CSV table of C-alpha atoms in Angstrom, one decimal:
chain,number,residue,atom,x,y,z
F,1,MET,CA,10.9,45.9,-32.2
F,2,ALA,CA,9.1,49.0,-32.6
F,3,GLU,CA,6.6,48.1,-29.9
F,4,GLY,CA,9.6,47.8,-28.0
F,5,ARG,CA,10.3,51.4,-28.6
F,6,VAL,CA,6.9,52.9,-27.7
F,7,VAL,CA,7.0,51.0,-24.8
F,8,ARG,CA,10.3,53.0,-23.6
F,9,ALA,CA,8.7,55.9,-25.0
F,10,LEU,CA,5.9,56.0,-23.0
F,11,LEU,CA,8.0,54.8,-20.1
F,12,LEU,CA,9.6,58.5,-20.4
F,13,GLU,CA,6.0,60.0,-20.8
F,14,HIS,CA,5.0,58.3,-17.8
F,15,ALA,CA,8.3,59.4,-15.7
F,16,THR,CA,7.8,63.2,-17.2
F,17,VAL,CA,4.2,62.7,-16.0
F,18,ALA,CA,5.2,61.7,-12.8
F,19,LEU,CA,7.5,64.5,-12.6
F,20,SER,CA,5.0,67.3,-13.4
F,21,ALA,CA,2.7,65.4,-10.8
F,22,ALA,CA,5.6,65.7,-8.6
F,23,ALA,CA,6.3,69.2,-9.1
F,24,VAL,CA,3.4,70.4,-7.4
F,25,GLN,CA,3.8,68.2,-4.3
F,26,PRO,CA,6.2,69.6,-1.7
F,27,GLU,CA,6.8,66.3,-0.2
F,28,ALA,CA,8.5,65.0,-3.1
F,29,PRO,CA,12.5,65.7,-2.5
F,30,VAL,CA,13.5,62.8,-5.2
F,31,LEU,CA,12.3,65.8,-8.3
F,32,VAL,CA,15.6,67.5,-7.4
F,33,ARG,CA,17.9,64.8,-8.2
F,34,PHE,CA,15.8,64.6,-11.8
F,35,PRO,CA,17.6,66.6,-14.9
F,36,HIS,CA,16.3,69.4,-15.8
F,37,PHE,CA,15.3,68.5,-19.3
F,38,LEU,CA,13.4,66.0,-17.8
F,39,ARG,CA,11.2,68.3,-15.7
F,40,GLY,CA,10.8,70.8,-19.1
F,41,LEU,CA,9.2,68.2,-20.4
F,42,GLY,CA,7.3,67.8,-17.4
F,43,ALA,CA,6.4,71.3,-17.2
F,44,VAL,CA,4.9,70.6,-20.7
F,45,ALA,CA,3.0,67.9,-19.6
F,46,LEU,CA,1.8,69.7,-16.6
F,47,LEU,CA,0.0,72.5,-18.9
F,48,LEU,CA,-1.6,70.1,-20.9
F,49,ALA,CA,-2.8,68.4,-18.1
F,50,PHE,CA,-4.1,70.9,-16.2
F,51,SER,CA,-6.4,72.2,-19.4
F,52,ALA,CA,-8.6,69.4,-18.7
F,53,CYS,CA,-8.9,70.0,-14.9
F,54,ALA,CA,-11.9,69.1,-13.0
F,55,THR,CA,-13.7,71.7,-10.9
F,56,PRO,CA,-13.8,71.2,-7.5
F,57,PRO,CA,-17.7,72.2,-6.0
F,58,PRO,CA,-17.8,75.3,-4.3
F,59,VAL,CA,-17.3,75.3,-0.7
F,60,THR,CA,-21.2,75.7,0.3
F,61,GLU,CA,-21.0,72.4,-0.3
F,62,PRO,CA,-19.3,70.3,2.1
F,63,GLU,CA,-20.0,67.1,1.4
F,64,ALA,CA,-19.9,67.1,-2.3
F,65,ARG,CA,-16.1,69.0,-1.6
F,66,ALA,CA,-15.1,66.3,1.0
F,67,GLU,CA,-16.2,63.5,-1.6
F,68,PHE,CA,-14.1,65.5,-4.3
F,69,GLU,CA,-11.2,65.5,-2.1
F,70,ALA,CA,-11.7,61.6,-1.4
F,71,THR,CA,-11.9,60.4,-5.0
F,72,ASN,CA,-8.8,62.6,-5.9
F,73,ASP,CA,-9.1,62.6,-9.0
F,74,ARG,CA,-8.4,66.5,-10.2
F,75,LEU,CA,-7.6,65.0,-14.1
F,76,GLU,CA,-10.6,63.6,-14.5
F,77,PRO,CA,-11.5,64.6,-17.9
F,78,LEU,CA,-8.0,63.5,-19.4
F,79,ASN,CA,-7.9,60.6,-17.1
F,80,ARG,CA,-11.4,59.3,-18.8
F,81,ALA,CA,-10.0,60.1,-22.3
F,82,ILE,CA,-6.5,58.0,-21.6
F,83,PHE,CA,-9.0,55.5,-20.0
F,84,THR,CA,-11.3,55.2,-23.0
F,85,ALA,CA,-8.0,55.3,-25.5
F,86,ASN,CA,-6.8,52.7,-23.1
F,87,GLU,CA,-10.1,50.4,-23.9
F,88,ALA,CA,-9.6,51.0,-27.3
F,89,ALA,CA,-6.3,49.3,-27.0
F,90,ASP,CA,-7.4,46.9,-24.9
F,91,THR,CA,-9.9,45.7,-27.1
F,92,LEU,CA,-7.9,45.7,-30.3
F,93,LEU,CA,-4.7,44.6,-29.4
F,94,ILE,CA,-3.7,43.7,-26.2
F,95,ARG,CA,-7.0,41.6,-24.5
F,96,PRO,CA,-6.3,39.7,-28.0
F,97,ALA,CA,-2.7,39.4,-27.2
F,98,ALA,CA,-3.2,38.3,-24.1
F,99,GLU,CA,-5.7,35.4,-25.0
F,100,PHE,CA,-3.0,34.1,-27.6
F,101,TYR,CA,-0.6,34.0,-25.3
F,102,ARG,CA,-2.6,32.2,-23.1
F,103,LEU,CA,-4.4,29.8,-26.1
F,104,VAL,CA,-0.2,28.7,-27.2
F,105,LEU,CA,1.0,28.4,-23.3
F,106,PRO,CA,0.0,26.0,-21.5
F,107,GLU,CA,-0.5,27.2,-17.6
F,108,PRO,CA,2.4,25.6,-16.4
F,109,LEU,CA,4.3,27.4,-18.7
F,110,ARG,CA,3.0,30.8,-17.9
F,111,ASP,CA,3.6,30.0,-14.4
F,112,GLY,CA,6.9,29.3,-15.5
F,113,VAL,CA,7.0,32.8,-17.3
F,114,ARG,CA,5.8,34.5,-14.1
F,115,ASN,CA,8.0,33.3,-12.0
F,116,VAL,CA,11.0,34.5,-14.3
F,117,LEU,CA,9.6,38.0,-14.1
F,118,SER,CA,9.1,37.9,-10.4
F,119,ASN,CA,12.6,36.6,-9.7
F,120,LEU,CA,13.9,39.6,-11.8
F,121,ARG,CA,12.5,42.0,-9.9
F,122,GLY,CA,13.8,40.2,-7.1
F,123,THR,CA,16.7,42.2,-6.4
F,124,ASN,CA,14.4,45.6,-6.6
F,125,ILE,CA,11.8,44.2,-4.1
F,126,LEU,CA,14.7,43.2,-1.5
F,127,LEU,CA,15.9,46.7,-2.0
F,128,HIS,CA,12.1,47.9,-1.1
F,129,ASP,CA,12.5,46.0,1.5
F,130,LEU,CA,15.2,47.1,2.8
F,131,LEU,CA,14.2,50.9,2.4
F,132,GLN,CA,11.0,50.2,4.3
F,133,GLY,CA,12.7,48.8,7.3
F,134,GLU,CA,11.3,45.5,6.9
F,135,GLY,CA,14.5,42.9,7.9
F,136,GLU,CA,12.8,39.9,7.8
F,137,ARG,CA,10.6,40.4,4.7
F,138,ALA,CA,14.1,41.7,3.3
F,139,ALA,CA,15.3,38.6,4.4
F,140,ARG,CA,13.0,36.0,3.0
F,141,THR,CA,12.9,37.9,-0.4
F,142,ALA,CA,17.2,37.0,-0.6
F,143,GLU,CA,16.1,33.7,0.9
F,144,ARG,CA,13.9,33.2,-2.2
F,145,LEU,CA,16.5,35.2,-4.8
F,146,ILE,CA,19.2,32.7,-4.0
F,147,ILE,CA,17.1,29.2,-3.8
F,148,ASN,CA,15.0,30.3,-7.0
F,149,THR,CA,18.4,31.7,-9.1
F,150,THR,CA,19.9,28.3,-8.3
F,151,LEU,CA,17.4,25.0,-7.7
F,152,GLY,CA,14.6,27.0,-9.2
F,153,LEU,CA,16.7,26.5,-12.5
F,154,GLY,CA,16.8,30.8,-12.9
F,155,GLY,CA,13.5,31.7,-11.6
F,156,ILE,CA,11.4,28.7,-13.5
F,157,PHE,CA,10.0,27.1,-10.5
F,158,ASP,CA,9.4,28.9,-7.3
F,159,VAL,CA,10.7,26.3,-5.7
F,160,ALA,CA,11.1,28.8,-2.4
F,161,ALA,CA,7.3,28.7,-2.5
F,162,ASP,CA,6.9,25.7,-3.1
F,163,HIS,CA,8.9,23.3,-0.9
F,164,PHE,CA,10.8,25.9,1.3
F,165,ASP,CA,7.7,27.7,2.8
F,166,ARG,CA,8.9,31.0,1.7
F,167,PRO,CA,6.1,32.4,-0.4
F,168,GLY,CA,6.6,35.6,-2.5
F,169,HIS,CA,5.7,39.2,-1.6
F,170,ASP,CA,5.4,42.4,-4.3
F,171,GLU,CA,7.3,45.7,-3.2
F,172,ASP,CA,8.0,48.8,-5.5
F,173,PHE,CA,9.3,52.3,-5.1
F,174,GLY,CA,5.3,54.0,-4.6
F,175,GLN,CA,5.1,51.6,-1.8
F,176,THR,CA,8.6,52.7,-0.4
F,177,LEU,CA,7.6,56.7,-1.0
F,178,ALA,CA,4.5,56.0,0.8
F,179,VAL,CA,6.3,54.7,3.5
F,180,TRP,CA,8.2,57.1,3.8
F,181,GLY,CA,5.2,59.7,4.0
F,182,THR,CA,4.9,60.9,0.3
F,183,GLN,CA,1.2,61.7,-0.2
F,184,GLU,CA,0.1,59.4,-2.9
F,185,GLY,CA,-0.4,62.9,-5.2
F,186,PHE,CA,-3.6,63.1,-7.6
F,187,TYR,CA,-5.2,59.6,-9.2
F,188,LEU,CA,-3.4,59.2,-12.9
F,189,VAL,CA,-4.4,56.9,-15.7
F,190,LEU,CA,-1.6,55.9,-17.8
F,191,PRO,CA,-1.7,55.1,-21.4
F,192,LEU,CA,-1.6,51.2,-21.7
F,193,LEU,CA,-0.6,50.4,-18.0
F,194,GLY,CA,-3.6,51.6,-16.6
F,195,PRO,CA,-4.6,52.7,-12.7
F,196,SER,CA,-1.7,54.9,-10.8
F,197,ASN,CA,-1.3,58.1,-9.2
F,198,ALA,CA,1.7,60.6,-9.1
F,199,ARG,CA,3.5,58.9,-6.0
F,200,ASP,CA,3.3,55.6,-8.1
F,201,ALA,CA,3.8,56.6,-12.0
F,202,LEU,CA,7.2,58.4,-10.6
F,203,GLY,CA,7.7,55.0,-8.4
F,204,PHE,CA,7.4,52.8,-11.7
F,205,ALA,CA,9.5,54.9,-13.9
F,206,VAL,CA,12.5,55.0,-10.6
F,207,ASP,CA,12.1,50.9,-10.5
F,208,THR,CA,12.7,50.9,-14.3
F,209,ALA,CA,16.0,53.1,-14.1
F,210,LEU,CA,16.6,50.9,-10.6
F,211,ASN,CA,16.0,47.5,-12.0
F,212,PRO,CA,19.9,46.4,-13.0
F,213,TRP,CA,18.2,44.4,-15.9
F,214,THR,CA,17.3,47.5,-17.5
F,215,TRP,CA,21.4,48.4,-17.5
F,216,ILE,CA,23.3,45.2,-17.8
F,217,GLY,CA,25.0,44.0,-20.6
F,218,GLN,CA,24.7,45.0,-24.7
F,219,GLY,CA,24.3,43.9,-28.1
F,220,PRO,CA,21.3,42.9,-29.8
F,221,VAL,CA,20.7,39.8,-28.2
F,222,VAL,CA,20.6,41.4,-24.9
F,223,GLU,CA,18.1,44.0,-26.6
F,224,GLY,CA,16.0,41.5,-27.4
F,225,LEU,CA,15.5,39.7,-24.5
F,226,ARG,CA,15.1,43.2,-22.5
F,227,TYR,CA,12.3,44.0,-25.1
F,228,GLY,CA,10.8,40.2,-24.4
F,229,ARG,CA,10.9,40.7,-20.7
F,230,THR,CA,9.0,44.4,-21.3
F,231,ALA,CA,6.6,42.2,-23.6
F,232,ALA,CA,6.1,39.0,-21.2
F,233,THR,CA,5.5,41.5,-18.3
F,234,LEU,CA,2.5,42.8,-20.1
F,235,LEU,CA,1.2,39.9,-21.9
F,236,ASP,CA,1.6,38.3,-18.1
F,237,ALA,CA,-0.5,40.8,-16.5
F,238,ARG,CA,-3.5,41.2,-18.7
F,239,ASP,CA,-3.4,37.3,-19.0
F,240,ARG,CA,-3.9,37.1,-14.7
F,241,ALA,CA,-6.8,40.3,-15.2
F,242,ILE,CA,-8.6,39.0,-17.8
F,243,GLU,CA,-11.6,37.5,-15.7
F,244,PRO,CA,-11.1,40.4,-13.1
F,245,LEU,CA,-11.8,42.6,-15.4
F,246,ASP,CA,-14.7,41.3,-17.5
F,247,ARG,CA,-16.3,40.7,-14.3
F,248,VAL,CA,-15.8,44.5,-13.5
F,249,TYR,CA,-17.1,45.4,-17.0
F,250,GLU,CA,-20.4,42.5,-16.2
F,251,THR,CA,-20.8,44.5,-13.0
F,252,SER,CA,-20.5,48.0,-13.0
F,253,LEU,CA,-22.6,51.1,-13.8
F,254,ASP,CA,-19.1,52.9,-14.1
F,255,PRO,CA,-15.8,51.0,-14.8
F,256,TYR,CA,-13.9,53.8,-14.4
F,257,ALA,CA,-15.1,55.0,-11.3
F,258,THR,CA,-15.0,51.2,-10.3
F,259,LEU,CA,-11.3,50.7,-11.4
F,260,ARG,CA,-10.3,53.9,-9.5
F,261,SER,CA,-11.6,52.7,-5.8
F,262,ALA,CA,-9.9,49.2,-6.4
F,263,TYR,CA,-6.9,50.6,-7.3
F,264,ARG,CA,-6.6,52.8,-3.9
F,265,GLN,CA,-7.6,50.5,-1.7
F,266,ARG,CA,-5.3,47.7,-3.4
F,267,ARG,CA,-2.5,49.9,-3.3
F,268,GLU,CA,-3.2,51.0,0.7
F,269,ALA,CA,-3.7,47.1,1.4
F,270,ALA,CA,-0.3,47.0,-0.4
F,271,ILE,CA,1.2,49.6,1.5
F,272,ARG,CA,0.5,48.2,4.9
F,273,ASN,CA,1.5,44.8,3.5
F,274,GLN,CA,-1.7,43.3,3.5
F,275,ASP,CA,-1.7,42.5,0.2
F,276,SER,CA,-2.1,38.3,-0.2
F,277,PRO,CA,0.4,36.3,-0.1
F,278,GLY,CA,1.8,35.1,-3.0
F,279,GLU,CA,1.4,38.2,-5.1
F,280,GLY,CA,4.1,39.0,-7.1
F,281,ARG,CA,5.2,35.4,-6.9
S,1,MET,CA,-51.3,75.2,38.9
S,2,THR,CA,-49.2,72.7,36.7
S,3,PRO,CA,-49.0,73.9,33.5
S,4,PRO,CA,-49.7,71.5,30.5
S,5,LEU,CA,-45.9,72.6,29.6
S,6,THR,CA,-45.0,70.7,32.7
S,7,SER,CA,-47.1,67.3,32.1
S,8,LEU,CA,-45.6,67.1,28.6
S,9,GLY,CA,-42.3,67.5,29.9
S,10,ARG,CA,-42.7,64.8,32.4
S,11,ARG,CA,-43.9,62.4,30.0
S,12,ALA,CA,-41.0,64.0,27.7
S,13,LEU,CA,-38.9,62.4,30.6
S,14,LEU,CA,-40.9,59.1,30.8
S,15,ALA,CA,-40.4,58.3,27.1
S,16,ALA,CA,-36.8,59.5,27.2
S,17,PRO,CA,-35.1,56.1,27.6
S,18,LEU,CA,-36.9,54.4,25.3
S,19,LEU,CA,-35.9,57.6,22.4
S,20,PRO,CA,-32.0,56.0,21.9
S,21,VAL,CA,-33.9,52.9,21.0
S,22,ILE,CA,-36.0,53.9,18.6
S,23,ALA,CA,-33.3,56.6,17.2
S,24,MET,CA,-30.3,54.5,17.1
S,25,PRO,CA,-30.1,52.1,14.4
S,26,ALA,CA,-30.6,48.1,16.0
S,27,ARG,CA,-27.0,47.5,15.8
S,28,ALA,CA,-25.6,46.1,18.8
S,29,GLN,CA,-22.0,44.3,19.1
S,30,ILE,CA,-21.9,41.0,17.9
S,31,SER,CA,-19.3,38.5,19.2
S,32,PRO,CA,-16.5,37.2,16.9
S,33,GLU,CA,-17.5,33.5,17.8
S,34,ALA,CA,-20.8,34.3,16.3
S,35,ALA,CA,-20.3,36.0,13.7
S,36,SER,CA,-18.1,33.1,12.5
S,37,ALA,CA,-20.2,30.8,13.2
S,38,PHE,CA,-23.0,32.7,11.0
S,39,ILE,CA,-20.8,32.9,8.5
S,40,HIS,CA,-20.1,29.3,8.4
S,41,SER,CA,-23.4,28.3,8.3
S,42,THR,CA,-24.6,31.0,5.4
S,43,GLY,CA,-21.4,29.8,3.1
S,44,GLU,CA,-22.5,25.9,3.8
S,45,GLU,CA,-26.3,26.9,2.8
S,46,LEU,CA,-25.0,28.8,-0.3
S,47,VAL,CA,-22.2,26.2,-1.5
S,48,ALA,CA,-24.7,23.8,-1.0
S,49,VAL,CA,-27.1,25.4,-3.4
S,50,LEU,CA,-24.2,26.4,-5.8
S,51,ASN,CA,-23.3,22.4,-6.0
S,52,SER,CA,-26.4,21.5,-6.4
S,53,ARG,CA,-27.8,19.8,-9.7
S,54,ASP,CA,-31.1,21.7,-9.9
S,55,PRO,CA,-32.0,24.0,-12.7
S,56,LEU,CA,-30.6,27.4,-12.9
S,57,GLU,CA,-33.8,29.6,-12.0
S,58,GLU,CA,-34.7,27.4,-8.8
S,59,ARG,CA,-31.0,27.6,-7.8
S,60,ARG,CA,-31.4,31.8,-8.4
S,61,ALA,CA,-34.1,31.6,-6.3
S,62,ARG,CA,-33.1,30.0,-3.3
S,63,VAL,CA,-29.8,31.6,-3.2
S,64,ALA,CA,-31.5,35.3,-3.7
S,65,ASP,CA,-33.2,33.7,-0.4
S,66,ILE,CA,-30.0,33.3,1.3
S,67,LEU,CA,-29.0,36.4,0.4
S,68,ARG,CA,-32.1,38.5,1.2
S,69,ARG,CA,-32.0,36.8,4.7
S,70,ALA,CA,-28.0,37.0,5.3
S,71,VAL,CA,-27.2,40.2,4.0
S,72,ASP,CA,-28.0,43.8,5.6
S,73,ILE,CA,-29.7,44.6,2.2
S,74,GLU,CA,-31.2,47.9,3.6
S,75,GLY,CA,-28.2,49.1,5.4
S,76,THR,CA,-25.7,48.6,2.9
S,77,GLY,CA,-27.6,50.2,0.5
S,78,ARG,CA,-28.2,53.1,1.8
S,79,PHE,CA,-24.2,53.0,2.9
S,80,VAL,CA,-23.7,52.8,-0.9
S,81,LEU,CA,-26.1,55.6,-2.2
S,82,GLY,CA,-24.2,57.4,1.3
S,83,ARG,CA,-24.8,61.3,0.5
S,84,TRP,CA,-27.5,60.5,-1.9
S,85,TRP,CA,-29.7,58.8,0.6
S,86,ARG,CA,-31.2,62.6,1.8
S,87,VAL,CA,-31.6,64.2,-2.0
S,88,ALA,CA,-33.5,61.3,-3.2
S,89,SER,CA,-37.3,61.4,-3.2
S,90,ALA,CA,-39.2,58.4,-0.8
S,91,GLU,CA,-39.9,56.9,-4.1
S,92,GLU,CA,-36.2,57.3,-5.2
S,93,GLN,CA,-35.5,55.7,-2.4
S,94,ALA,CA,-37.5,52.9,-2.5
S,95,GLU,CA,-37.1,52.0,-6.2
S,96,TYR,CA,-33.5,52.0,-5.2
S,97,LEU,CA,-33.4,49.3,-2.7
S,98,ARG,CA,-35.6,47.0,-4.7
S,99,LEU,CA,-32.9,47.8,-8.3
S,100,PHE,CA,-30.0,47.2,-5.2
S,101,GLU,CA,-31.5,44.1,-3.5
S,102,GLN,CA,-31.4,42.7,-7.1
S,103,THR,CA,-28.8,44.0,-8.4
S,104,LEU,CA,-26.3,41.7,-5.7
S,105,ILE,CA,-29.1,38.9,-6.9
S,106,ARG,CA,-27.9,38.9,-10.0
S,107,ASN,CA,-23.8,39.8,-9.8
S,108,LEU,CA,-23.6,36.7,-7.9
S,109,ALA,CA,-25.9,34.9,-10.0
S,110,ALA,CA,-24.2,35.9,-13.1
S,111,ARG,CA,-20.9,34.3,-11.8
S,112,PHE,CA,-22.6,30.3,-10.6
S,113,GLY,CA,-20.7,28.6,-13.3
S,114,GLU,CA,-16.8,30.1,-11.6
S,115,PHE,CA,-18.5,28.7,-8.6
S,116,GLN,CA,-19.4,25.1,-9.1
S,117,GLY,CA,-17.6,22.4,-6.8
S,118,VAL,CA,-16.4,25.4,-4.9
S,119,ARG,CA,-15.0,24.4,-1.3
S,120,PHE,CA,-14.3,27.2,1.8
S,121,SER,CA,-13.3,27.3,4.7
S,122,VAL,CA,-13.5,29.9,7.7
S,123,GLY,CA,-10.5,31.4,9.2
S,124,ARG,CA,-10.1,33.8,11.9
S,125,SER,CA,-12.6,36.2,13.2
S,126,GLN,CA,-11.7,39.7,14.7
S,127,ALA,CA,-14.0,42.9,16.0
S,128,ARG,CA,-12.9,45.6,13.5
S,129,SER,CA,-15.6,48.8,14.9
S,130,GLU,CA,-17.5,48.7,18.1
S,131,ASP,CA,-20.5,47.4,16.1
S,132,ASP,CA,-19.0,44.7,13.8
S,133,VAL,CA,-16.7,41.9,13.2
S,134,LEU,CA,-14.3,40.8,9.9
S,135,VAL,CA,-14.2,37.4,9.0
S,136,THR,CA,-12.0,35.6,6.7
S,137,THR,CA,-12.7,32.9,4.6
S,138,GLU,CA,-10.3,30.8,2.1
S,139,VAL,CA,-12.5,30.2,-1.1
S,140,GLN,CA,-11.4,27.2,-3.2
S,141,PRO,CA,-12.7,27.3,-6.5
S,142,ALA,CA,-12.5,24.1,-8.4
S,143,ASP,CA,-9.8,24.8,-10.2
S,144,GLY,CA,-7.4,27.8,-9.9
S,145,ALA,CA,-5.8,29.2,-6.7
S,146,ALA,CA,-7.8,30.1,-3.6
S,147,VAL,CA,-9.3,33.2,-2.8
S,148,ILE,CA,-9.3,35.3,1.1
S,149,LEU,CA,-12.3,36.8,1.2
S,150,ASP,CA,-13.2,38.6,4.5
S,151,TRP,CA,-17.0,39.3,5.4
S,152,ARG,CA,-17.5,41.9,7.5
S,153,VAL,CA,-21.1,40.9,10.0
S,154,GLY,CA,-23.1,43.3,12.1
S,155,LEU,CA,-26.0,42.9,14.2
S,156,VAL,CA,-29.2,43.8,12.4
S,157,ASP,CA,-32.3,44.0,14.8
S,158,GLY,CA,-30.8,41.4,16.7
S,159,ARG,CA,-29.8,38.7,13.9
S,160,PRO,CA,-26.0,39.0,12.4
S,161,GLN,CA,-26.0,39.9,8.6
S,162,ILE,CA,-23.2,41.0,6.5
S,163,VAL,CA,-22.4,44.1,5.7
S,164,ASP,CA,-19.3,44.4,3.6
S,165,LEU,CA,-17.3,41.9,1.3
S,166,VAL,CA,-13.9,42.4,1.4
S,167,ALA,CA,-11.4,41.2,-1.4
S,168,GLU,CA,-7.8,41.5,-1.3
S,169,GLY,CA,-8.0,44.7,0.2
S,170,THR,CA,-10.6,45.9,-1.6
S,171,SER,CA,-14.4,46.8,-0.3
S,172,LEU,CA,-17.4,45.8,-2.7
S,173,ARG,CA,-19.5,48.9,-0.1
S,174,LEU,CA,-16.7,51.2,-0.8
S,175,THR,CA,-15.9,50.5,-4.1
S,176,GLN,CA,-19.5,50.3,-4.6
S,177,ARG,CA,-20.2,53.9,-3.0
S,178,SER,CA,-17.5,55.3,-5.5
S,179,GLU,CA,-19.0,53.8,-8.7
S,180,TYR,CA,-22.6,55.1,-7.8
S,181,SER,CA,-22.1,58.5,-6.8
S,182,SER,CA,-19.8,59.2,-10.4
S,183,VAL,CA,-22.8,57.8,-12.2
S,184,ILE,CA,-24.8,60.4,-10.1
S,185,GLN,CA,-22.8,63.0,-10.7
S,186,ARG,CA,-22.2,62.7,-14.6
S,187,GLY,CA,-26.3,62.3,-14.3
S,188,GLY,CA,-26.3,65.8,-13.2
S,189,GLY,CA,-26.6,65.3,-9.5
S,190,ARG,CA,-29.9,63.1,-10.2
S,191,VAL,CA,-30.5,60.0,-8.6
S,192,ALA,CA,-32.9,59.3,-11.2
S,193,ALA,CA,-29.9,58.7,-13.5
S,194,LEU,CA,-28.6,55.9,-10.6
S,195,LEU,CA,-32.0,54.1,-11.3
S,196,ASP,CA,-31.7,54.1,-14.8
S,197,ALA,CA,-28.3,53.1,-15.1
S,198,MET,CA,-29.0,50.0,-12.7
S,199,ARG,CA,-32.2,49.3,-15.0
S,200,ASN,CA,-30.7,49.0,-17.8
S,201,LEU,CA,-27.9,46.7,-16.2
S,202,LEU,CA,-30.6,44.2,-14.9
S,203,ALA,CA,-32.1,44.2,-18.1
S,204,ARG,CA,-28.8,43.4,-19.9
S,205,GLY,CA,-29.5,39.6,-17.6
S,206,GLY,CA,-26.8,37.8,-16.2
């Protein structure tokens, strides 16, 4: 179960990186609710981060400067270093694990895993639909939760999408913050998890804390299930990304820059709820 | 009596109505219907080649031919190079456009296998700006889930041409612009660094 602990430790680290990021964002009131010791850790991370800061081009080059602002990657040297480490971890461990997962579980079973994970996120999605004032989408999410938990046998089958014409969508706290007017903050590459930004990293930490399944129950079985869920989430996400990522590496002259731009654009579409339906099924 | 300046002025005045035609890129408005019809016919043509049993080289040549006709390679290439276009020398610009076209063809050719048995349907199309229309298509591979692809179509020299491809909110030309600019910056602000990287990628085959 050491991996689980590593993942947990990483989550905490994300939280502190995100907080350190939020510390320089005046529009992040959520920060004040966090305990002081986390902010202390955040300050350390902040120091580390800024020791590897990219220098903005001089004002005499307005175009270069505009591009620097648009790229929004003040921590590029640090981000590139984490990206390289992630690539190594991916080649050695994560991708082979995802390939093994794909090899041993036939597609219908993997779909089942995906559906269960999505159903477990359901309460969070519902909360964010409501926080974003999306009544219709909230109702849809609630219906999906009820239908899939019962008729879908605990979420294994997406009966709501397949038989009741109620396809799912994803939401997270990063999107809710965006709808509330929070800027994205600077671009961040998270260890193991990849592209993010200050706002979304904070959102990720808060979502983990908000999910009831992070807290409900105790004992070795429940703990085991929790680790299992974390592992399955990683495997499912990497399994889905095998072909798209291969394509990026086949065609891109700078995969780091390509993924940075693609992440940004996809998040913008997701915030406007223009991501394709079925995402987050 | 008449100073030469005035006659020049009059001549300039006569030429004035022609100026916008010369100065402005040859773009005009395209109707959503025309854009849809264009995407439909181009898509049919592409799918026919992709699903044919001809040898790979032949299919590749025919796809390259379709792309050259259907894509605004020069306009898109210039957009993707962005602010570096003016930094590049005339030779670099020409070489860049040549490599850009080859890259486009290579990247599509590398995915021929995936497109076997593909089907597509054209959905709605809507005017997105003064000079282009976004046409939505649903592409259904032989196995796997359908993908929604949006094609941005403009009128170039009076003919409809593809200027961008958008998948799940991600614009290909924006992503590529970011990628190319990063390569140039990391290469010390030299467009030559990008051209080298493009040549290397093409040499890797596909």
